[in-house]
CSV table of C-alpha atoms in Angstrom, one decimal:
chain,number,residue,atom,x,y,z
V,1,MET,CA,34.2,0.0,-6.6
V,2,GLN,CA,30.5,-1.1,-8.0
V,3,ALA,CA,29.2,-1.8,-4.4
V,4,LEU,CA,31.5,2.1,-3.3
V,5,THR,CA,29.2,3.7,-6.1
V,6,ARG,CA,26.0,1.5,-5.1
V,7,SER,CA,26.4,3.1,-1.5
V,8,LEU,CA,26.9,6.5,-2.3
V,9,ILE,CA,23.8,6.5,-4.5
V,10,GLY,CA,22.0,5.0,-1.5
V,11,LEU,CA,23.4,7.6,0.9
V,12,TRP,CA,22.1,10.2,-1.7
V,13,ARG,CA,18.7,8.7,-2.1
V,14,LEU,CA,18.6,8.5,1.9
V,15,ALA,CA,18.9,12.1,2.3
V,16,ARG,CA,16.7,13.0,-0.3
V,17,MET,CA,13.6,11.1,1.1
V,18,GLY,CA,14.3,12.6,4.5
V,19,LEU,CA,14.1,16.0,3.2
V,20,HIS,CA,10.7,14.9,1.3
V,21,ILE,CA,9.2,13.3,4.2
V,22,VAL,CA,10.1,16.6,6.6
V,23,VAL,CA,8.3,18.5,4.1
V,24,GLY,CA,5.6,16.3,4.0
V,25,VAL,CA,5.0,16.8,7.6
V,26,ILE,CA,5.5,20.3,7.7
V,27,THR,CA,2.6,20.6,4.6
V,28,ILE,CA,0.5,18.4,6.7
V,29,TRP,CA,1.1,21.1,9.8
V,30,LEU,CA,0.5,24.5,7.8
V,31,THR,CA,-1.5,23.5,4.6
V,32,PHE,CA,-3.2,20.4,4.8
V,33,GLY,CA,-6.4,21.6,7.4
V,34,ARG,CA,-7.1,24.3,4.2
V,35,LEU,CA,-7.5,21.9,1.4
V,36,GLY,CA,-10.5,20.2,0.4
V,37,HIS,CA,-11.2,16.6,-0.1
V,38,ALA,CA,-10.0,15.7,-3.5
V,39,GLU,CA,-6.9,18.1,-3.0
V,40,ARG,CA,-5.6,16.0,0.4
V,41,ASN,CA,-6.3,13.1,-2.0
V,42,ARG,CA,-4.3,14.8,-4.8
V,43,ALA,CA,-1.2,15.9,-2.8
V,44,VAL,CA,-0.8,12.5,-1.0
V,45,GLU,CA,-0.7,11.0,-4.7
V,46,ARG,CA,1.9,13.4,-5.6
V,47,TRP,CA,3.7,13.1,-2.3
V,48,ALA,CA,3.7,9.6,-2.7
V,49,ALA,CA,4.8,9.4,-6.2
V,50,ARG,CA,7.8,11.6,-5.7
V,51,LEU,CA,9.0,9.3,-2.8
V,52,LEU,CA,8.9,6.4,-5.0
V,53,ARG,CA,11.1,8.5,-7.6
V,54,LEU,CA,13.5,9.7,-4.8
V,55,SER,CA,13.7,5.6,-3.8
V,56,GLY,CA,14.7,4.6,-7.1
V,57,ILE,CA,11.5,2.9,-8.2
V,58,GLU,CA,9.6,3.2,-11.2
V,59,LEU,CA,5.9,2.4,-11.2
V,60,ARG,CA,4.4,0.9,-13.7
V,61,VAL,CA,0.3,0.1,-13.8
V,62,LEU,CA,-1.5,-2.5,-15.5
V,63,GLY,CA,-5.3,-2.3,-15.8
V,64,ALA,CA,-7.7,0.2,-14.9
V,65,VAL,CA,-7.3,2.7,-12.2
V,66,PRO,CA,-10.2,3.0,-9.9
V,67,ALA,CA,-11.4,6.6,-9.8
V,68,HIS,CA,-14.1,6.8,-7.2
V,69,GLY,CA,-15.7,4.5,-4.9
V,70,PRO,CA,-17.9,3.0,-3.3
V,71,LEU,CA,-14.7,0.1,-3.4
V,72,LEU,CA,-12.8,-2.0,-1.4
V,73,ILE,CA,-9.5,-3.1,-3.0
V,74,VAL,CA,-7.7,-6.0,-2.1
V,75,ALA,CA,-3.8,-6.6,-2.5
V,76,ASN,CA,-0.6,-8.6,-1.8
V,77,HIS,CA,1.6,-7.3,1.1
V,78,LEU,CA,5.5,-7.3,0.1
V,79,SER,CA,6.9,-4.3,1.8
V,80,TRP,CA,6.7,-1.0,3.3
V,81,LEU,CA,6.6,0.7,-0.1
V,82,ASP,CA,3.1,-1.1,-1.3
V,83,ILE,CA,1.4,1.8,0.1
V,84,PRO,CA,3.2,4.8,-1.6
V,85,ALA,CA,3.0,2.6,-4.4
V,86,ILE,CA,-0.7,2.4,-4.5
V,87,HIS,CA,-1.2,5.8,-3.5
V,88,ALA,CA,1.0,6.9,-6.6
V,89,ALA,CA,-1.4,5.6,-8.6
V,90,GLY,CA,-4.7,6.7,-6.9
V,91,HIS,CA,-5.6,7.5,-3.4
V,92,CYS,CA,-7.1,5.1,-1.0
V,93,ARG,CA,-7.9,5.2,2.4
V,94,PHE,CA,-6.2,2.3,3.9
V,95,VAL,CA,-6.6,-0.4,6.8
V,96,SER,CA,-3.3,-0.7,9.2
V,97,LYS,CA,-2.9,-2.0,12.5
V,98,SER,CA,-3.4,0.6,15.6
V,99,ASP,CA,0.5,0.7,16.1
V,100,VAL,CA,1.0,2.5,13.5
V,101,LYS,CA,-0.7,5.2,14.8
V,102,ALA,CA,2.0,6.1,17.3
V,103,TRP,CA,4.8,5.9,15.1
V,104,PRO,CA,7.0,9.2,15.0
V,105,VAL,CA,6.3,10.9,11.7
V,106,ILE,CA,5.3,8.2,10.1
V,107,GLY,CA,1.6,7.7,12.3
V,108,GLY,CA,1.1,11.5,11.4
V,109,LEU,CA,1.8,10.7,7.6
V,110,ALA,CA,-0.7,8.0,7.8
V,111,SER,CA,-3.1,9.6,9.5
V,112,ALA,CA,-3.3,12.8,7.3
V,113,ALA,CA,-3.9,10.5,4.3
V,114,GLY,CA,-7.3,8.8,5.8
V,115,THR,CA,-6.0,5.7,7.2
V,116,LEU,CA,-7.9,3.3,9.4
V,117,PHE,CA,-6.6,1.8,11.9
V,118,ILE,CA,-7.4,-1.5,13.8
V,119,GLU,CA,-6.4,-3.2,16.7
V,120,ARG,CA,-5.9,-6.7,15.1
V,121,ASN,CA,-6.1,-9.0,18.3
V,122,SER,CA,-9.3,-7.6,19.3
V,123,ARG,CA,-12.3,-8.7,18.0
V,124,ARG,CA,-14.5,-5.6,19.0
V,125,ASP,CA,-12.3,-3.5,17.4
V,126,ALA,CA,-12.5,-5.3,14.4
V,127,MET,CA,-16.4,-5.2,14.5
V,128,ARG,CA,-15.7,-1.2,14.9
V,129,THR,CA,-13.2,-0.9,11.6
V,130,VAL,CA,-15.6,-3.0,9.4
V,131,SER,CA,-18.3,-0.7,10.5
V,132,ARG,CA,-16.2,2.4,9.6
V,133,MET,CA,-15.2,0.9,6.6
V,134,GLU,CA,-18.6,0.4,5.4
V,135,GLU,CA,-19.7,3.8,6.6
V,136,ALA,CA,-16.1,5.2,4.2
V,137,MET,CA,-17.8,3.5,1.5
V,138,ARG,CA,-21.3,4.4,1.6
V,139,HIS,CA,-19.6,8.1,1.5
V,140,GLY,CA,-17.7,6.9,-1.4
V,141,ASP,CA,-14.3,6.1,-0.8
V,142,ILE,CA,-12.0,3.8,-1.7
V,143,VAL,CA,-10.6,1.6,1.2
V,144,ALA,CA,-7.9,-1.0,0.8
V,145,VAL,CA,-6.9,-3.5,2.7
V,146,PHE,CA,-3.9,-6.1,2.6
V,147,PRO,CA,-5.9,-9.2,3.5
V,148,GLU,CA,-2.5,-11.5,4.5
V,149,GLY,CA,-2.2,-9.5,7.6
V,150,THR,CA,1.4,-9.2,7.0
V,151,THR,CA,4.1,-8.7,4.3
V,152,GLY,CA,4.9,-12.1,2.7
V,153,ASP,CA,7.8,-13.3,1.2
V,154,GLY,CA,6.8,-12.7,-2.9
V,155,ARG,CA,7.3,-16.3,-3.5
V,156,GLN,CA,3.4,-17.3,-2.4
V,157,LEU,CA,0.4,-15.7,-0.9
V,158,LEU,CA,-0.3,-15.9,2.6
V,159,PRO,CA,-3.7,-17.0,3.6
V,160,PHE,CA,-6.6,-14.2,2.7
V,161,HIS,CA,-8.3,-13.5,6.0
V,162,ALA,CA,-12.1,-12.5,5.1
V,163,ASN,CA,-13.2,-10.6,8.1
V,164,LEU,CA,-13.1,-7.1,6.8
V,165,LEU,CA,-14.6,-8.1,3.3
V,166,GLN,CA,-18.2,-7.7,5.7
V,167,SER,CA,-17.7,-4.4,5.0
V,168,ALA,CA,-18.0,-4.5,1.2
V,169,ILE,CA,-20.9,-6.5,1.7
V,170,ALA,CA,-23.0,-4.4,4.1
V,171,ALA,CA,-22.0,-1.7,2.0
V,172,GLU,CA,-22.9,-3.4,-1.4
V,173,ALA,CA,-19.4,-2.2,-2.6
V,174,PRO,CA,-17.5,-4.2,-4.9
V,175,VAL,CA,-14.3,-5.9,-4.7
V,176,LEU,CA,-11.2,-5.1,-6.7
V,177,PRO,CA,-8.3,-7.3,-6.3
V,178,LEU,CA,-5.0,-5.8,-6.8
V,179,GLY,CA,-1.6,-7.6,-7.4
V,180,LEU,CA,1.7,-6.1,-6.6
V,181,CYS,CA,5.1,-7.1,-7.5
V,182,PHE,CA,9.1,-5.4,-7.3
V,183,TYR,CA,11.4,-6.5,-10.2
V,184,ASP,CA,14.7,-5.5,-11.5
V,185,LYS,CA,14.1,-3.2,-14.6
V,186,LEU,CA,17.2,-4.3,-16.3
V,187,SER,CA,16.9,-8.4,-15.7
V,188,GLY,CA,13.2,-8.3,-15.6
V,189,ARG,CA,13.3,-11.0,-12.6
V,190,MET,CA,11.6,-10.5,-9.3
V,191,SER,CA,13.6,-8.5,-7.2
V,192,SER,CA,13.1,-9.5,-2.9
V,193,ALA,CA,15.1,-5.8,-1.9
V,194,PRO,CA,12.1,-4.0,-0.7
V,195,SER,CA,11.0,-7.2,1.0
V,196,TYR,CA,10.0,-6.4,4.9
V,197,ILE,CA,9.5,-9.7,6.5
V,198,GLY,CA,10.2,-11.7,9.8
V,199,ASP,CA,13.1,-10.5,11.7
V,200,GLU,CA,14.1,-7.7,8.8
V,201,SER,CA,14.6,-4.7,10.2
V,202,LEU,CA,13.0,-1.8,8.4
V,203,LEU,CA,16.2,0.0,7.8
V,204,GLY,CA,17.4,-3.0,6.4
V,205,SER,CA,14.9,-3.1,3.9
V,206,ILE,CA,15.1,0.5,3.3
V,207,TRP,CA,19.0,0.1,2.7
V,208,ARG,CA,18.2,-2.7,0.2
V,209,THR,CA,16.1,-1.0,-1.6
V,210,VAL,CA,18.2,2.6,-2.2
V,211,THR,CA,21.3,0.4,-3.0
V,212,ALA,CA,19.6,-1.9,-5.4
V,213,PRO,CA,19.6,-1.8,-9.2
V,214,PRO,CA,17.0,0.1,-10.8
V,215,LEU,CA,13.6,-1.5,-9.5
V,216,VAL,CA,10.2,-1.3,-10.8
V,217,ALA,CA,6.9,-1.0,-8.6
V,218,GLN,CA,4.4,-3.1,-10.6
V,219,LEU,CA,0.5,-2.5,-10.1
V,220,ASN,CA,-2.1,-4.8,-11.7
V,221,TYR,CA,-5.6,-4.3,-11.2
V,222,GLY,CA,-8.0,-6.7,-11.9
V,223,GLN,CA,-11.6,-6.4,-12.6
V,224,PRO,CA,-14.1,-5.6,-9.8
V,225,GLN,CA,-16.5,-8.2,-8.2
V,226,ALA,CA,-19.5,-7.8,-7.4
V,227,SER,CA,-20.6,-8.2,-3.3
V,228,ALA,CA,-24.4,-9.4,-3.8
V,229,GLY,CA,-24.9,-12.9,-2.7
V,230,ARG,CA,-21.4,-13.6,-1.8
V,231,ASN,CA,-20.4,-15.8,1.0
V,232,ARG,CA,-17.3,-14.0,2.5
V,233,ARG,CA,-15.0,-17.4,3.3
V,234,ASP,CA,-15.5,-18.6,-0.6
V,235,TRP,CA,-15.0,-14.7,-1.8
V,236,SER,CA,-12.0,-14.4,-0.2
V,237,ALA,CA,-10.4,-17.2,-1.6
V,238,ASP,CA,-11.7,-16.3,-4.7
V,239,LEU,CA,-10.3,-12.8,-4.9
V,240,GLN,CA,-6.4,-14.9,-3.2
V,241,ALA,CA,-6.7,-16.5,-6.2
V,242,ALA,CA,-7.6,-12.9,-8.5
V,243,VAL,CA,-4.3,-11.7,-6.4
V,244,ASP,CA,-2.0,-14.1,-7.1
V,245,GLN,CA,-2.8,-14.5,-10.8
V,246,LEU,CA,-2.3,-10.9,-10.8
V,247,ARG,CA,0.9,-10.5,-9.4
V,248,GLN,CA,2.9,-12.6,-11.4
V,249,VAL,CA,1.7,-10.9,-14.8
V,250,GLN,CA,4.6,-8.8,-16.0
V,251,ARG,CA,4.6,-6.0,-18.8
């Protein structure tokens, strides 16, 4: 009986999430072009926050959410929910693989949110992306990256890639470590329901999430680190240690 109840709840959540995504696409087509920069950011934050609620996810934030740039955020990567969770706390411009731009619906939503796309296997495109990140931060934007380069299982962090840190060094912008985790609201134990790794399918991950017991997405913002005099490889290791500590702290 409990399994049937969870399945019915999951179907209800999926239906509402689908409608919310459709409304988001229509909003982009009809009104986004008429909104100013700040209004667009607030619209993205509201849309992401509602997506979390419709998914059955409660957002909890520890630390101070940055209000403006120039700033680079580095975070661990667990799930398809990571980006909506961070957007719901405060808008930023994510760096994402170029494949996402071509995805139906998702690509349009990502582009509207100001995503910077990168071809991960192209050194030349990586340099171009670093330049665009630097430019965005010099204009006062907050840019966010997942230095692991892919989603992890939540048990331990994957090695951080240091290349994109060059953008913060060039822009003389601080870097803010951010630790992300999902846990069961009732038991307080870490949850793997939203995970999306290896051969897992996106639909399978979404279904596990919407049929799971109440979940919490927790964002733990650390302290910004200045870029002056930093070697990017050493800095990457320091940031990985900071993110690793932050992601394991629960309220």
